Amino acid sequence: MSDIQEKVKQIIEDATAKIGQADNLEKLNDVRVAFLGKKGELTAVLKGMKNVAAEERPKVGQWVNDARNQIENYMEETKKKLERAKREAQIESESIDVTLPAKKMEMGHRHPNTIALEEVERIFVGMGYEVVEGPEVEYDLYNFEKLNIPANHPAKDEQDTFYINKDIVLRTQTSPVQARIMEQGKLPIRMIAPGRVFRSDEVDATHSPSFHQIEGLVVDKNITFADLKGTLEEFARELFGPDTKTKFRPHHFPFTEPSAEVDVSCFKCGGKGCRFCKGSGWIEILGCGMVHPHVLEMCGIDPNEYTGFAFGVGLERIALLKYEIDDMRLLYENDIRFLKQF
């Protein structure tokens, strides 16, 4: 643990030094990618949490979160200084015709999906979970068979997807990542698997053939439905506010038993009923359940010794709800006027 703490401290020192050396916005962005990007040094620390004891993971997650905040704050300060210096240098070096229209440099903006994903990852990493990624082009074996969805199962029709050949598909969910992790046999497991998924849906205000999911999995001894409820209640309060309540409704998923759909109290009206929640006071947010014993068996885990729970939520759904966006298609247009609102 001391090695990880020292590594995080060293990352902060290196990032601070690099930011201080950046003399233009392009170099500053290179520093952002190197330390905060998907393949950056802080992300590498998170991906290495599989080698950290389960009870120590929340502490490591907190170190990484604090480091990220410290680096981002310093980077934002430096960005403002560089922009101001650039503007002043331009004013000094150019003779300006004040009758000409002003030229505005358009900068990009973080996407609502990215903001929502980082917040979800922060919540679960803080609870000791590991963030795991997997292939978007997946074997039918992992996408369906190992999730208790054999050939000719009705659920396979519901997830009609894009086949490369009869054995390879574009994944319809990120659950295959869970199956791959369970197969490795390194227990206990506490993970979330965010990523892009594909289904042959028509494009409309709430559907797209390509969207994003975040799925979670816990496997350990003596895991019960009470653990699942407590985890999702804490997640809902962190994401939507401390007064958020949850409601579990019985449902069916092939890979969990028992299964449930989860609703959260409307954070717009506090559960009284409004246009946002269609008068019900509740908003459906995700599906969950206890991992089916047969799924554990197929992945080489003894269901008599281990139990687990799983859950899945659409990333776009979180972004739509959190920012009160009424049309999913707006997320994919990359209109800077829209993105700047978040």
CSV table of C-alpha atoms in Angstrom, one decimal, residues 45-196:
chain,number,residue,atom,x,y,z
A,45,VAL,CA,-3.2,2.9,-10.9
A,46,LEU,CA,-7.0,2.1,-10.9
A,47,LYS,CA,-6.6,-0.8,-13.3
A,48,GLY,CA,-3.9,-2.2,-11.0
A,49,MET,CA,-6.4,-2.4,-8.1
A,50,LYS,CA,-7.0,-6.0,-8.8
A,51,ASN,CA,-3.8,-6.7,-7.0
A,52,VAL,CA,-4.9,-4.8,-4.0
A,53,ALA,CA,-6.6,-6.4,-1.0
A,54,ALA,CA,-10.4,-5.7,-1.1
A,55,GLU,CA,-10.4,-3.9,2.2
A,56,GLU,CA,-7.7,-1.5,1.0
A,57,ARG,CA,-9.3,-0.6,-2.3
A,58,PRO,CA,-11.5,2.3,-0.9
A,59,LYS,CA,-8.4,3.9,0.4
A,60,VAL,CA,-6.6,3.6,-2.9
A,61,GLY,CA,-9.7,4.9,-4.7
A,62,GLN,CA,-9.7,8.0,-2.4
A,63,TRP,CA,-6.0,8.6,-3.1
A,64,VAL,CA,-6.6,8.6,-6.8
A,65,ASN,CA,-9.7,10.8,-6.6
A,66,ASP,CA,-7.8,13.4,-4.4
A,67,ALA,CA,-4.9,13.3,-6.9
A,68,ARG,CA,-7.2,13.7,-9.9
A,69,ASN,CA,-9.0,16.7,-8.2
A,70,GLN,CA,-5.6,18.3,-7.3
A,71,ILE,CA,-4.2,17.9,-10.8
A,72,GLU,CA,-7.4,19.1,-12.5
A,73,ASN,CA,-7.6,22.3,-10.3
A,74,TYR,CA,-4.0,23.2,-11.0
A,75,MET,CA,-4.5,22.5,-14.7
A,76,GLU,CA,-7.6,24.7,-14.8
A,77,GLU,CA,-5.6,27.6,-13.2
A,78,THR,CA,-2.8,27.2,-15.6
A,79,LYS,CA,-5.2,27.0,-18.6
A,80,LYS,CA,-6.7,30.4,-17.6
A,81,LYS,CA,-3.2,31.9,-17.2
A,82,LEU,CA,-2.1,30.6,-20.6
A,83,GLU,CA,-5.3,31.9,-22.3
A,84,ARG,CA,-4.9,35.3,-20.7
A,85,ALA,CA,-1.2,35.5,-21.7
A,86,LYS,CA,-2.0,34.4,-25.2
A,87,ARG,CA,-4.7,37.1,-25.5
A,88,GLU,CA,-2.4,39.8,-24.1
A,89,ALA,CA,0.4,38.8,-26.5
A,90,GLN,CA,-2.0,38.9,-29.4
A,91,ILE,CA,-3.2,42.4,-28.5
A,92,GLU,CA,0.4,43.6,-28.2
A,93,SER,CA,1.5,42.1,-31.5
A,94,GLU,CA,-1.4,43.0,-33.7
A,95,SER,CA,-3.0,46.3,-34.7
A,96,ILE,CA,-6.7,45.7,-34.4
A,97,ASP,CA,-9.3,47.2,-36.5
A,98,VAL,CA,-12.1,47.6,-34.0
A,99,THR,CA,-14.7,47.9,-36.7
A,100,LEU,CA,-14.1,44.2,-37.7
A,101,PRO,CA,-16.2,41.4,-36.2
A,102,ALA,CA,-14.6,39.7,-33.3
A,103,LYS,CA,-13.0,36.3,-33.8
A,104,LYS,CA,-13.8,33.8,-31.1
A,105,MET,CA,-11.8,30.6,-30.6
A,106,GLU,CA,-14.1,27.7,-30.1
A,107,MET,CA,-13.0,25.2,-27.5
A,108,GLY,CA,-14.4,21.8,-27.0
A,109,HIS,CA,-16.3,20.7,-24.0
A,110,ARG,CA,-16.6,17.5,-21.9
A,111,HIS,CA,-19.5,15.4,-23.0
A,112,PRO,CA,-22.5,14.7,-20.6
A,113,ASN,CA,-21.8,11.0,-21.0
A,114,THR,CA,-18.2,11.5,-19.9
A,115,ILE,CA,-19.2,13.6,-17.0
A,116,ALA,CA,-21.8,11.0,-15.9
A,117,LEU,CA,-19.4,8.1,-16.3
A,118,GLU,CA,-16.7,9.7,-14.3
A,119,GLU,CA,-19.1,10.4,-11.5
A,120,VAL,CA,-20.4,6.8,-11.5
A,121,GLU,CA,-16.8,5.5,-11.5
A,122,ARG,CA,-15.9,7.8,-8.6
A,123,ILE,CA,-18.8,6.4,-6.5
A,124,PHE,CA,-18.0,2.8,-7.1
A,125,VAL,CA,-14.2,3.1,-6.8
A,126,GLY,CA,-14.9,4.8,-3.5
A,127,MET,CA,-16.8,1.7,-2.4
A,128,GLY,CA,-13.8,-0.5,-3.4
A,129,TYR,CA,-14.8,-1.6,-6.9
A,130,GLU,CA,-12.5,-2.1,-9.8
A,131,VAL,CA,-13.2,-0.6,-13.3
A,132,VAL,CA,-12.8,-3.3,-15.9
A,133,GLU,CA,-13.1,-3.0,-19.7
A,134,GLY,CA,-13.5,-5.8,-22.3
A,135,PRO,CA,-13.8,-6.3,-26.1
A,136,GLU,CA,-16.7,-4.7,-28.1
A,137,VAL,CA,-16.5,-7.5,-30.6
A,138,GLU,CA,-17.4,-10.6,-28.5
A,139,TYR,CA,-17.9,-14.3,-28.8
A,140,ASP,CA,-21.5,-15.5,-28.7
A,141,LEU,CA,-20.3,-17.9,-25.9
A,142,TYR,CA,-19.6,-15.0,-23.6
A,143,ASN,CA,-22.4,-12.6,-24.8
A,144,PHE,CA,-25.2,-15.2,-24.5
A,145,GLU,CA,-24.2,-18.8,-23.5
A,146,LYS,CA,-22.3,-18.1,-20.3
A,147,LEU,CA,-25.0,-15.6,-19.2
A,148,ASN,CA,-27.7,-18.4,-19.2
A,149,ILE,CA,-29.1,-17.4,-22.6
A,150,PRO,CA,-28.7,-20.6,-24.8
A,151,ALA,CA,-29.5,-20.8,-28.5
A,152,ASN,CA,-33.3,-20.3,-29.3
A,153,HIS,CA,-33.9,-18.6,-25.9
A,154,PRO,CA,-36.5,-15.8,-26.2
A,155,ALA,CA,-34.1,-13.2,-24.6
A,156,LYS,CA,-31.8,-13.7,-27.5
A,157,ASP,CA,-34.5,-12.3,-29.8
A,158,GLU,CA,-35.0,-9.3,-27.5
A,159,GLN,CA,-31.3,-8.5,-27.9
A,160,ASP,CA,-31.1,-9.0,-31.7
A,161,THR,CA,-27.6,-7.8,-32.4
A,162,PHE,CA,-25.1,-7.4,-35.2
A,163,TYR,CA,-23.3,-10.7,-36.1
A,164,ILE,CA,-19.8,-10.9,-37.6
A,165,ASN,CA,-20.4,-14.6,-38.1
A,166,LYS,CA,-22.4,-17.3,-36.3
A,167,ASP,CA,-19.9,-17.3,-33.3
A,168,ILE,CA,-18.9,-13.6,-33.1
A,169,VAL,CA,-21.2,-10.6,-32.4
A,170,LEU,CA,-21.0,-7.0,-31.5
A,171,ARG,CA,-21.8,-7.2,-27.8
A,172,THR,CA,-25.3,-6.4,-26.6
A,173,GLN,CA,-24.3,-5.6,-23.0
A,174,THR,CA,-21.1,-5.4,-21.0
A,175,SER,CA,-22.0,-8.5,-19.0
A,176,PRO,CA,-19.5,-10.6,-21.0
A,177,VAL,CA,-16.8,-8.8,-19.2
A,178,GLN,CA,-18.2,-10.1,-15.9
A,179,ALA,CA,-18.1,-13.7,-17.3
A,180,ARG,CA,-14.5,-13.3,-18.4
A,181,ILE,CA,-13.5,-12.0,-14.9
A,182,MET,CA,-15.3,-14.8,-13.1
A,183,GLU,CA,-13.6,-17.4,-15.3
A,184,GLN,CA,-10.2,-16.2,-14.0
A,185,GLY,CA,-11.2,-17.5,-10.6
A,186,LYS,CA,-9.7,-14.6,-8.6
A,187,LEU,CA,-12.2,-14.2,-5.8
A,188,PRO,CA,-13.7,-12.1,-4.3
A,189,ILE,CA,-14.9,-9.9,-7.2
A,190,ARG,CA,-16.0,-6.3,-7.0
A,191,MET,CA,-16.1,-4.6,-10.4
A,192,ILE,CA,-18.0,-2.4,-12.8
A,193,ALA,CA,-17.7,-2.7,-16.5
A,194,PRO,CA,-18.5,0.4,-18.5
A,195,GLY,CA,-18.5,0.4,-22.3
A,196,ARG,CA,-20.2,0.7,-25.7
